[in-house]
Coordinates of C-alpha atoms in Angstrom, one line a residue:
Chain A
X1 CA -39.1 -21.4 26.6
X2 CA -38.5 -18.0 26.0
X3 CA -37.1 -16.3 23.6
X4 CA -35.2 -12.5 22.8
X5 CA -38.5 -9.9 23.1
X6 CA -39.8 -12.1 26.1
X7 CA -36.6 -11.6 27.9
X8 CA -36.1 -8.2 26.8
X9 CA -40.0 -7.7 28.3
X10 CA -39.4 -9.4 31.4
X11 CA -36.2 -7.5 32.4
X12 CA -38.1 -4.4 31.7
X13 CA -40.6 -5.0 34.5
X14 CA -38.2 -6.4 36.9
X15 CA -36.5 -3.2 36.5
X16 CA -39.7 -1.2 37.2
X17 CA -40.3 -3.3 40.2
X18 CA -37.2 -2.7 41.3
X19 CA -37.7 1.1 41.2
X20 CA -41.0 0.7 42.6
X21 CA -39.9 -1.5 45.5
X22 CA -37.0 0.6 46.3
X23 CA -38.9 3.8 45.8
X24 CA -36.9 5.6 42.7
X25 CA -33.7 3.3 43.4
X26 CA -31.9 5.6 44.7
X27 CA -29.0 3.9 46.8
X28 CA -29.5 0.8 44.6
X29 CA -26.3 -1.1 43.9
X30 CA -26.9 -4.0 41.0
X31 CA -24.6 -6.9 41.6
X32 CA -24.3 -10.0 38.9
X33 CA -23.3 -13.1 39.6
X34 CA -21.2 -14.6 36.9
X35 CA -21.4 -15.7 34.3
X36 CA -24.4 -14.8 33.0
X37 CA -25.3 -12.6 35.5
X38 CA -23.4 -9.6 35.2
X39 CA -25.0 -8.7 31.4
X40 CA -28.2 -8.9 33.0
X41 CA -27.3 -7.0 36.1
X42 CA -26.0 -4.1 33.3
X43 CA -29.0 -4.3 31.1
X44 CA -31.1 -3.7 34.4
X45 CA -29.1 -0.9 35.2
X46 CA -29.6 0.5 31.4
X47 CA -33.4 0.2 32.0
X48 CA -33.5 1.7 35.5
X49 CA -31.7 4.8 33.7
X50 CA -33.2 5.3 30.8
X51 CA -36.5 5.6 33.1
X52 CA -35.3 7.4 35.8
X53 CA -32.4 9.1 33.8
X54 CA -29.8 8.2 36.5
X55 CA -27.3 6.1 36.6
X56 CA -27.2 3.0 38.8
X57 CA -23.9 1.4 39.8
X58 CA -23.8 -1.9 38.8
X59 CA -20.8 -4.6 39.3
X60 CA -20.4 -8.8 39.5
X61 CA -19.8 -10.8 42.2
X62 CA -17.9 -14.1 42.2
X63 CA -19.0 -16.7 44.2
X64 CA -16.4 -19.3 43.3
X65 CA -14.4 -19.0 46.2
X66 CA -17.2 -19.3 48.7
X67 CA -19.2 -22.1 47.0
X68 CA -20.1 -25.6 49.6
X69 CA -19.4 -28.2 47.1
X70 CA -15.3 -27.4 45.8
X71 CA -14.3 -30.6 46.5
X72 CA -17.2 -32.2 44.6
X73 CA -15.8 -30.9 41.3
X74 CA -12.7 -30.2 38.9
X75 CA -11.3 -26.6 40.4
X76 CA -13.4 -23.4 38.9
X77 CA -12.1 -21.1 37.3
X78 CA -12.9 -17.4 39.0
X79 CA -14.7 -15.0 37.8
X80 CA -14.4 -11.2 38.4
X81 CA -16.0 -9.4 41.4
X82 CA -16.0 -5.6 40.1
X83 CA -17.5 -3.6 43.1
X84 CA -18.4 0.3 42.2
X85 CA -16.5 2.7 44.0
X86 CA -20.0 3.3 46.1
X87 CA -19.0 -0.2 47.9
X88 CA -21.7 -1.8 49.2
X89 CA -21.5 -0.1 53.2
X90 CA -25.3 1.3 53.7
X91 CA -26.3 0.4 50.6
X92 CA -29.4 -1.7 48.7
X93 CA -27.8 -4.2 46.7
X94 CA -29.8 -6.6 44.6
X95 CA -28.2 -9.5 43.5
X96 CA -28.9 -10.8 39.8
X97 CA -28.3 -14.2 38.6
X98 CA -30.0 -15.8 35.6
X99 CA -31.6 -18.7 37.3
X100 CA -32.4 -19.6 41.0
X101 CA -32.2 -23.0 41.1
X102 CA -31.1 -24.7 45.0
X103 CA -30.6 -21.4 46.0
X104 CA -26.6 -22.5 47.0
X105 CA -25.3 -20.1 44.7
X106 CA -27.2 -17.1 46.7
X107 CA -26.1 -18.8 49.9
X108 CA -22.8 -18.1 48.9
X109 CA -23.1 -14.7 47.0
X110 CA -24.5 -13.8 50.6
X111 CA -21.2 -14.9 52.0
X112 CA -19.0 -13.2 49.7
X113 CA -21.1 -9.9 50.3
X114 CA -20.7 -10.0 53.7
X115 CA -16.9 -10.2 53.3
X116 CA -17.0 -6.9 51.2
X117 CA -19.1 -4.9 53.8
X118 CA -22.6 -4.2 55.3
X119 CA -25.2 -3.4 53.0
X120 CA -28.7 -1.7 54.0
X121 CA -30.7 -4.4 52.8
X122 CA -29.8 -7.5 50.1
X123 CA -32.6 -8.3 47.7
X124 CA -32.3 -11.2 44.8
X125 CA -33.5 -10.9 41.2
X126 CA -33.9 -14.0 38.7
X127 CA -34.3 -14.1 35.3
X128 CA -35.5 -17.5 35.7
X129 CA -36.7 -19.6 38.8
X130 CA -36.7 -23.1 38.2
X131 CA -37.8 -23.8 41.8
X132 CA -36.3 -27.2 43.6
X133 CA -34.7 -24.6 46.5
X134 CA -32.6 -26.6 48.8
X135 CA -32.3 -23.6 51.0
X136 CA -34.8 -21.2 52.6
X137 CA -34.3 -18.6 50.3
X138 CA -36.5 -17.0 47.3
X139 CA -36.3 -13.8 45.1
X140 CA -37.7 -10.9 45.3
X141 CA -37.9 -10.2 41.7
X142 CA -38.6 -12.7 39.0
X143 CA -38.4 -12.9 35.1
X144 CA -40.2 -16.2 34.5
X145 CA -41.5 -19.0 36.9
X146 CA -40.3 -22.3 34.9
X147 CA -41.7 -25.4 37.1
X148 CA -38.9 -27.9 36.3
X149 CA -38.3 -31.8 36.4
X150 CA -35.1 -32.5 38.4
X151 CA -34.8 -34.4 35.1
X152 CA -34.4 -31.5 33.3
X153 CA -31.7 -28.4 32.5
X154 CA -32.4 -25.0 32.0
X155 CA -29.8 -22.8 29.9
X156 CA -29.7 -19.4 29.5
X157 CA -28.0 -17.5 26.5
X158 CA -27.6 -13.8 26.6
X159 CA -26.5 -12.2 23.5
X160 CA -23.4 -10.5 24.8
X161 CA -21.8 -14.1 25.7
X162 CA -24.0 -16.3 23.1
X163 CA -24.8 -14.0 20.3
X164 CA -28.5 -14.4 20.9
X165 CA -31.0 -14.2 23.8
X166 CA -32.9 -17.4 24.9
X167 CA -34.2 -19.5 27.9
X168 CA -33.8 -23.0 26.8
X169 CA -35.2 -26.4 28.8
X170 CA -33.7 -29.9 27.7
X171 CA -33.6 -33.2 29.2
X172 CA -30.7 -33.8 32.0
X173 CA -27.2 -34.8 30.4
X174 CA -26.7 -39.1 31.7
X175 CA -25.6 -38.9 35.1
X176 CA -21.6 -39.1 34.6
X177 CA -21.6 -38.5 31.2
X178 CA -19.4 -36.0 29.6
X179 CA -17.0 -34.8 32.8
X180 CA -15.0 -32.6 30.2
X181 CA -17.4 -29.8 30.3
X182 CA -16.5 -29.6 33.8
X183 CA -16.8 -25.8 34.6
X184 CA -12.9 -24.0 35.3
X185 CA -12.0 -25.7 32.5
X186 CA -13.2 -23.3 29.6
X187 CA -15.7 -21.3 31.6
X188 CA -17.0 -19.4 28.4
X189 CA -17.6 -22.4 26.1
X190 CA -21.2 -23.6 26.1
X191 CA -21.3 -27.0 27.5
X192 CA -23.3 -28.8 30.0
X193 CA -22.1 -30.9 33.3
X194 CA -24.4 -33.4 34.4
X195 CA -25.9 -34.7 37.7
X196 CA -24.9 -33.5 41.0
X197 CA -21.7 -32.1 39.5
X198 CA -24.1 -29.7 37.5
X199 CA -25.2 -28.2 40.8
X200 CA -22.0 -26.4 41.2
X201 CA -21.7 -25.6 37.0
X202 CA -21.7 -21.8 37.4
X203 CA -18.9 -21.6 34.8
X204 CA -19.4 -23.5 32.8
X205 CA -20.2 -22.2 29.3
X206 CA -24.2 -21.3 28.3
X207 CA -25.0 -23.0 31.5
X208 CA -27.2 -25.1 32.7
X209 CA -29.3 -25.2 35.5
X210 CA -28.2 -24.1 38.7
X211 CA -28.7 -21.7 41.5
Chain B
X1 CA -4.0 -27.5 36.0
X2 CA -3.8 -31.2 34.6
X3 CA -1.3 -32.3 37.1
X4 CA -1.6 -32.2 41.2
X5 CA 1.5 -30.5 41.9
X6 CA 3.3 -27.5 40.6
X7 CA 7.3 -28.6 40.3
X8 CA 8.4 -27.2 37.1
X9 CA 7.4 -24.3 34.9
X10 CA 8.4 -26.6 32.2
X11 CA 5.0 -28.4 33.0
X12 CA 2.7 -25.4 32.2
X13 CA 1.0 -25.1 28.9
X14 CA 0.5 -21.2 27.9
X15 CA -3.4 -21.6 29.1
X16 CA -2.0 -22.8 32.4
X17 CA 0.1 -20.7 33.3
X18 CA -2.1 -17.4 31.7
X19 CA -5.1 -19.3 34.2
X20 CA -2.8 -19.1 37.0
X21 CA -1.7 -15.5 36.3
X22 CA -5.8 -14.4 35.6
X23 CA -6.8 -16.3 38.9
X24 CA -4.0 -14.3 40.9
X25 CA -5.4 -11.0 40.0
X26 CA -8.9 -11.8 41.1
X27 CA -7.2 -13.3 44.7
X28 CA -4.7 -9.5 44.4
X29 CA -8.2 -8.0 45.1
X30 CA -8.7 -9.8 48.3
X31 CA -5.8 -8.1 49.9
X32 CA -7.2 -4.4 49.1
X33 CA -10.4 -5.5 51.2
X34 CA -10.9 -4.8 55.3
X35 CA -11.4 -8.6 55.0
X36 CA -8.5 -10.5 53.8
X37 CA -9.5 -13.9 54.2
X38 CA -11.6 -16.5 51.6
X39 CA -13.4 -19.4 52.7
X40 CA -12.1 -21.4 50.4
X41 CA -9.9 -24.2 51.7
X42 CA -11.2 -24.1 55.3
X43 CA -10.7 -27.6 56.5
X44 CA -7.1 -28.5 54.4
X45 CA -3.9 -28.6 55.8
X46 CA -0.9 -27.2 54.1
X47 CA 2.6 -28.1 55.5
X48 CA 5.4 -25.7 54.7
X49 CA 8.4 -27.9 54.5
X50 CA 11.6 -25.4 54.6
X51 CA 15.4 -27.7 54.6
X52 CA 16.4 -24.2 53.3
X53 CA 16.1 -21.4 55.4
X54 CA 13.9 -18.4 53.8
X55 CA 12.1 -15.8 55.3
X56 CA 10.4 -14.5 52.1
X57 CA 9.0 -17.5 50.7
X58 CA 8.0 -19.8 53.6
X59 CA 5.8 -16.5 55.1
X60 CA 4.2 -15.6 51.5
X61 CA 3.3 -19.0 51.4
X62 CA 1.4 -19.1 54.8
X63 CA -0.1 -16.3 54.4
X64 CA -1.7 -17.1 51.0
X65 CA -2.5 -20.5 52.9
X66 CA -4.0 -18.7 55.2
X67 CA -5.7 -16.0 53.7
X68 CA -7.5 -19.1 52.1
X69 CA -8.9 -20.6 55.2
X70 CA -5.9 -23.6 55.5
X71 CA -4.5 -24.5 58.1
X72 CA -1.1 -24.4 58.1
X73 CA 2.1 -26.1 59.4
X74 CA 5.8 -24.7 59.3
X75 CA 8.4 -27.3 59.3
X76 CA 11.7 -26.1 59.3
X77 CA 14.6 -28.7 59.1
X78 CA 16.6 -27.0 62.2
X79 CA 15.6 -28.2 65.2
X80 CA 13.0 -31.3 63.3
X81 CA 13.9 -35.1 62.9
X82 CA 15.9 -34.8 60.0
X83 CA 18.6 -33.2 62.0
X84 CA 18.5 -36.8 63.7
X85 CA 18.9 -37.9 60.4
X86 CA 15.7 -38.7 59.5
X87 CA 14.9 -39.0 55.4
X88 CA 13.7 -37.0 53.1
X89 CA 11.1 -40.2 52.2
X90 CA 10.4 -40.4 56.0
X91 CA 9.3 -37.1 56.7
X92 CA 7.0 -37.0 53.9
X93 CA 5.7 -40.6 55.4
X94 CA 5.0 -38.7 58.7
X95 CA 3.3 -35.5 56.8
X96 CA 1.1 -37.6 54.9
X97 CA -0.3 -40.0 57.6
X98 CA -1.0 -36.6 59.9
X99 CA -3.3 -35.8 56.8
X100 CA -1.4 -32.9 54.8
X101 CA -3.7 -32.1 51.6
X102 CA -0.8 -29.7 50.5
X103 CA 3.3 -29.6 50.7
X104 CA 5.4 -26.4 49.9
X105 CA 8.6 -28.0 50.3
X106 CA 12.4 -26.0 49.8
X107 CA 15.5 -28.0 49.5
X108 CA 19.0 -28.1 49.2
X109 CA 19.2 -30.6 46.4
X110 CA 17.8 -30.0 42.6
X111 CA 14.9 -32.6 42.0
X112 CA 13.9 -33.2 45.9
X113 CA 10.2 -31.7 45.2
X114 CA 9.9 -34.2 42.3
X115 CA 11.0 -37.2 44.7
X116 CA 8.2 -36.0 47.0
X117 CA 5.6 -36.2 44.6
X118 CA 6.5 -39.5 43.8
X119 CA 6.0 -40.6 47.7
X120 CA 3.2 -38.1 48.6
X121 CA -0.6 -38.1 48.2
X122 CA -1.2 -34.9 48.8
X123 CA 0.2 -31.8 46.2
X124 CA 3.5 -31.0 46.2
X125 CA 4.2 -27.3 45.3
X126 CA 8.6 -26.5 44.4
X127 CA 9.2 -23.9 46.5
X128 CA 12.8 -24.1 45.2
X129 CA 15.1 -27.1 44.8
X130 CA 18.7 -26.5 44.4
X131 CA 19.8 -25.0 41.6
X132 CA 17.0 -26.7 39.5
X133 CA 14.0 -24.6 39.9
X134 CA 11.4 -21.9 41.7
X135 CA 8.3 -22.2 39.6
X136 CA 5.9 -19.5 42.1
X137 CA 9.1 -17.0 41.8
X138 CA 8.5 -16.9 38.1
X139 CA 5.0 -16.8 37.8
X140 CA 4.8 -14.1 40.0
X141 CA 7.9 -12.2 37.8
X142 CA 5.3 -12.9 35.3
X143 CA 2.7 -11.2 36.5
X144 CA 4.3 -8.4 37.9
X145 CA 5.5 -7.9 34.6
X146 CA 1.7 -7.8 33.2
X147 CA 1.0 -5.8 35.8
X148 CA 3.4 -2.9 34.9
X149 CA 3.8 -3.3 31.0
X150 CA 0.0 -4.4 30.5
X151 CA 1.1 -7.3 28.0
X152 CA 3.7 -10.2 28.0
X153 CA 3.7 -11.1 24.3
X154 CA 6.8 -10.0 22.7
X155 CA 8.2 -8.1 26.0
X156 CA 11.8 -8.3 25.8
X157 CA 13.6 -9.4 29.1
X158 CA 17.2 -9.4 30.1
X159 CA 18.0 -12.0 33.2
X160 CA 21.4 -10.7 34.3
X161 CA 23.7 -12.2 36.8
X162 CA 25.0 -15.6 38.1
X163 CA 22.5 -17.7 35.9
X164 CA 24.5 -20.8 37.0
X165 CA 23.4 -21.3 40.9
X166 CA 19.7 -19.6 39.6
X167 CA 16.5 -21.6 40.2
X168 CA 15.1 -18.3 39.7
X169 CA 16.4 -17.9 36.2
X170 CA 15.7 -21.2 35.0
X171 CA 11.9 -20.9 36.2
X172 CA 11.8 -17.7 34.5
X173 CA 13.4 -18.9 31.3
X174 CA 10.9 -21.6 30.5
X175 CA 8.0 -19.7 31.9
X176 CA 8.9 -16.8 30.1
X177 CA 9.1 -18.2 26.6
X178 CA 6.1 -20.0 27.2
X179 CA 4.2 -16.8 27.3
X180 CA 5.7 -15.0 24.4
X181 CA 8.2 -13.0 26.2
X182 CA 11.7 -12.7 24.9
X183 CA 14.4 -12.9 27.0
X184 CA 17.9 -13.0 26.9
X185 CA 20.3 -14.2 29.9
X186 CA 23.4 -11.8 30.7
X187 CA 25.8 -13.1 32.3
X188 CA 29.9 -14.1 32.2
X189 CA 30.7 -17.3 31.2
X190 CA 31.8 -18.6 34.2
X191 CA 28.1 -18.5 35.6
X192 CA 26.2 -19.7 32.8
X193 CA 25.1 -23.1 33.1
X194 CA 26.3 -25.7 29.8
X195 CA 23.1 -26.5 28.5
X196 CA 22.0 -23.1 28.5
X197 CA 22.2 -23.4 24.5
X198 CA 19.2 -25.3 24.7
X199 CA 17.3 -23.3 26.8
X200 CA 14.1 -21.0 25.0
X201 CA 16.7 -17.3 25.0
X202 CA 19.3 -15.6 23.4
X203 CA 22.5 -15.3 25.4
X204 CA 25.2 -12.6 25.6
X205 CA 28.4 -11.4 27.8
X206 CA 27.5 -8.1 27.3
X207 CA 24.8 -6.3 29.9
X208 CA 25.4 -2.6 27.8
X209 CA 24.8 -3.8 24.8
X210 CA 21.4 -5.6 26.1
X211 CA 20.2 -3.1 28.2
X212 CA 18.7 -0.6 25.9
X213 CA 16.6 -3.3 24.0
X214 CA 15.2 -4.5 26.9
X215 CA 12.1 -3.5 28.5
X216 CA 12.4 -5.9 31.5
X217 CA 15.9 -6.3 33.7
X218 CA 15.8 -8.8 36.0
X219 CA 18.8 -8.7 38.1
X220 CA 20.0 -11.5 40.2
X221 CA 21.6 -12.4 43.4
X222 CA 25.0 -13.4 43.5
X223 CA 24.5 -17.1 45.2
X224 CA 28.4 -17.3 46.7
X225 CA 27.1 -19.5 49.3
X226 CA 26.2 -22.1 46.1
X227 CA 29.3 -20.9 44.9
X228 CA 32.4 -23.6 45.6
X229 CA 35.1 -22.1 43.3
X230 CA 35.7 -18.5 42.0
X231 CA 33.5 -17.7 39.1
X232 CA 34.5 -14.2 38.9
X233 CA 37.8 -12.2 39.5
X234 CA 36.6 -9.5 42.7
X235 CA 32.9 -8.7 43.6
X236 CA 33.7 -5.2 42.2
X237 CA 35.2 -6.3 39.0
X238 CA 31.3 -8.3 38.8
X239 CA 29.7 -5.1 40.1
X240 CA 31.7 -3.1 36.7
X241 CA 30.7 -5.6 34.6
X242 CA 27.4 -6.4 35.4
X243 CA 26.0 -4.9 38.3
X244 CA 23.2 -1.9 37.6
X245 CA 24.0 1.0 38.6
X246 CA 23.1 4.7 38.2
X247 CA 25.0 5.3 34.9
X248 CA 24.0 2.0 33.5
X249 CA 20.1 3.4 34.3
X250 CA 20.5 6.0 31.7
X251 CA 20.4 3.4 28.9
X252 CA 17.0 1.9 29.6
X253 CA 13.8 3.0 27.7
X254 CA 11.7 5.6 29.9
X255 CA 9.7 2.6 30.2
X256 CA 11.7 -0.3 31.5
X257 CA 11.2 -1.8 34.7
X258 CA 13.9 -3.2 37.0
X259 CA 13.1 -6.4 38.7
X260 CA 15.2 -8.8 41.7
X261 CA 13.8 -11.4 43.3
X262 CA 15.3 -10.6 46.4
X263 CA 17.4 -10.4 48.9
X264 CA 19.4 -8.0 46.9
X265 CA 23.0 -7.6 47.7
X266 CA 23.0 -3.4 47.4
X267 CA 25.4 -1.9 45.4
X268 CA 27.0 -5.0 44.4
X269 CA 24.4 -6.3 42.3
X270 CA 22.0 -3.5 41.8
X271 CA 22.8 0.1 43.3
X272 CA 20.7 1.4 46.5
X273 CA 19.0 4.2 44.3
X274 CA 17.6 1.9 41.8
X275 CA 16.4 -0.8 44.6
X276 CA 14.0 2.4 46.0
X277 CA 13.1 4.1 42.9
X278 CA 10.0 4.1 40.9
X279 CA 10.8 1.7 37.9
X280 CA 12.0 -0.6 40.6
X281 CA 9.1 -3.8 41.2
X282 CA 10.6 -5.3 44.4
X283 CA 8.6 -4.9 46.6
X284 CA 5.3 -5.5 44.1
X285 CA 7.0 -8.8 43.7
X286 CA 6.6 -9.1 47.3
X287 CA 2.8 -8.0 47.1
X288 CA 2.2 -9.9 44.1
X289 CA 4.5 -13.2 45.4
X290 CA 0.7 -13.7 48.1
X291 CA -1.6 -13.2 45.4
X292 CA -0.1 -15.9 42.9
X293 CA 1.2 -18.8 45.6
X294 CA -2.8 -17.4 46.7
X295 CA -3.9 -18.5 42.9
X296 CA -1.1 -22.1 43.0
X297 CA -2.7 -23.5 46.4
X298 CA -6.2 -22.8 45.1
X299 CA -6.1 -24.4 41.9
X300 CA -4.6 -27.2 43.4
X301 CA -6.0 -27.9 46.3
X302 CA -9.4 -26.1 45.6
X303 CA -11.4 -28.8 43.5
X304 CA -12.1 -32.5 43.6
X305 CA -9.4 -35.6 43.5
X306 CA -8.3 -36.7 40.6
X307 CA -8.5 -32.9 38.7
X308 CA -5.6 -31.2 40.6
X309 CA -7.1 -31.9 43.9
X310 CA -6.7 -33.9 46.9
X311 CA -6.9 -37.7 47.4

């Protein structure tokens, strides 16, 4: 669906939005939510310099350990939460994740922040939004609308874990099928988990879906 | 980890136990925070079941049951049914229908956690069993080792001391060559177990001979209360031989660490300026002893049935 330029295009103007939104960025802190949101939180933070010619901390922030479906699936691996040495007290953080699905994942991300200290304000950026929210939350800055069938997966490869840069739709794995992918168990190979079970896939490998 | 209970560290693969090891230093990070609490098993219960006294191990276990959200239970023999004589099998009867998802159990006699597993639905985590083994011990040894060297392949670790009574050792041992470490046991004959020749190290008689190839010493307690004859002349001719003290420092690389997984029997086993000096990791062991149990509990207990997780 897309593919490298469009990607590289569409981060560009979320990171202008971003500065524009925030008025020049300047207590900005860009969280990623792994996996495959922590490159994208760094190549926002590249943009946001090379146009403002200031840095922007940037970090990732698991989610694992504050997700509401654990017991629905094999144990996660987790992933790394790197916090700048700003912290997040009094500060804007956005949040970045590659696609807003349920918006479960955000619930949590929200939890974990709130565990690490007060921010100013919280804002949420998506490369993709695939819509089907099963919480009242949305973002405030989005790469790509992609209307979705439930039916259907969305994977996003980013060169720095894939080799290449693409937005990928395919038809849902068979309900059941294929529980080795299961995400903890090799949280960088690409794979795909399948029903439900994919709800919670946030590691596993050039994902799928999901919040 | 593919099975539901942690018992051995014979039962880790290299990916395991490097998984448990990576998880631990993401949980370490939980305890630098104002918050020191996850989430993450709110709604399990986690019985510490202690036949053995400890102070150490029963309270780094709760916390890093707690600091995940369990609740937790402590069940100490003294003072419990089984001074009425109740069984082992019994007891884990009781635990189970009161709904424990997780049991840390110590006991007296080598291969009482694997008999629990056997009876038990929930996990069953070895928090030492005998003389037979005291897997968490050695994974955090590991880590505190990766911690301070940066790297575990090819580290060369002497275990010195009274091998014979040492869960610790033998946890360390299998754990240790599993992850590319070398290590060599030190030790005098009389506490050296008779299959050691089988075990996954070199052995020797000799602590100054081994000490300045060795990037690692890990000294031991002296466990006389496991100890039903004398293995060794006097405590000071064992101190001579093979305790550590300040002149025996002298032959370690700048670089070597001095490890003991406590409680430490001052200038028998190790001297009192050693215990408190910089290359000394005891109490990071402590520290890092929440962080891994922290790691154990999650990836047992943390995801679905069947895949290390709860019936």
């Amino acid at each position: 669906m897309l593919e490298g330029p469009e990607i590289t295009r569409a981060l560009t103007r979320v990171a202008h939005e971003i500065l524009e939104r925030t008025k020049g960025g300047h207590d900005v802190t860009l969280l990623g939510i792994p996996t495959r949101g922590v490159p994208l939180a760094e190549r926002l933070a590249a943009r946001i310099e090379a146009v403002e010619g200031r840095t922007v901390p940037w970090g990732s922030l698991d989610i694992t350990m504050y997700r509401d479906d654990l017991r629905l699936a094999p144990v996660r691996a987790v992933g790394p939460t790197r916090i700048p040495p700003e912290g997040v007290d009094g500060r804007l953080v956005v949040l970045v994740d590659d696609v807003l699905f349920s918006g479960r994942t955000v619930r949590a991300a929200l939890d974990a922040l709130h565990d690490l200290g007060r921010p100013r304000a919280v804002q949420l950026a998506a490369l993709v939004d695939r819509g089907h929210r099963e919480l009242p939350i949305r973002a405030d800055y989005v790469g790509k609308n992609l209307p979705t069938s439930l039916r259907e997966t969305v994977t996003v490869q980013l060169a720095e874990l894939d080799g290449h840069d693409a937005v990928l739709i395919g038809p849902a794995p068979r309900r059941g099928a294929d529980t080795t992918d299961a995400p903890g168990t090799s949280p960088d190979t690409p794979g795909v988990a399948s029903g439900d079970l994919a709800r919670g896939a946030k590691d596993s490998g050039a994902r799928e879906v999901e919040e | 980890m593919t099975t539901p209970h942690l018992l051995s560290t014979g039962d880790l693969s290299r990916e395991e136990a490097l998984g448990i090891l990576d998880t631990a230093s993401e949980m370490a990070r939980v305890g630098d925070r104002s918050v020191k609490k996850l989430p993450t098993l709110r709604g399990l219960t986690v019985v510490n079941l202690f036949f053995e006294d400890s102070t150490r191990t029963r309270t780094s276990f709760e916390l890093a049951a707690k600091r995940l959200s369990a609740d937790v239970i402590n069940f100490s023999a003294k003072g419990s049914s089984v001074s009425k004589g109740e069984s082992l099998k019994d007891t884990a009867l009781t635990l189970q229908a009161m709904g424990a998802d997780g049991i840390v159990i110590r006991h007296a006699a080598s291969g009482a956690a694997r008999r629990l597993a056997t009876w038990a639905q929930g996990c069953v985590v070895n928090a030492g069993d005998g003389t037979h083994e005291h897997p968490t011990q050695a994974l955090l040894d590991a880590y505190t080792i990766r911690e301070r060297l940066g790297r575990l392949e090819g580290v060369r670790v002497a275990i010195v001391g009274d091998i014979l009574h040492s869960r610790v050792a033998r946890s360390n041992v299998f754990l240790l060559a599993t992850l590319g470490v070398e290590v060599t046991v030190v030790a005098p004959p009389t506490l050296l177990p008779g299959t050691v020749a089988s075990w996954p190290c070199a052995v020797s008689y000799d602590l100054d001979e081994v000490l300045p190839k060795s990037d690692v010493v890990m000294m031991l307690r002296v466990q006389s209360e496991r100890m039903d004859d004398a293995f060794f002349p006097t405590a000071r001719e064992y101190s001579r031989r093979y305790g550590l003290d300040d002149e025996r420092l002298t032959r370690l690389a700048d670089h070597a660490i001095v490890m003991h997984p406590g409680p430490m029997i001052r200038g028998m086993e190790i001297s009192a300026r050693i215990a408190d000096s910089a290359r000394s990791t005891i109490t990071d062991q402590v520290t890092n002893g929440v962080s891994v149990r922290m790691a154990v509990l999650y990836l047992l207990l943390g995801g679905s049935a069947g895949e290390g997780g709860t019936p």
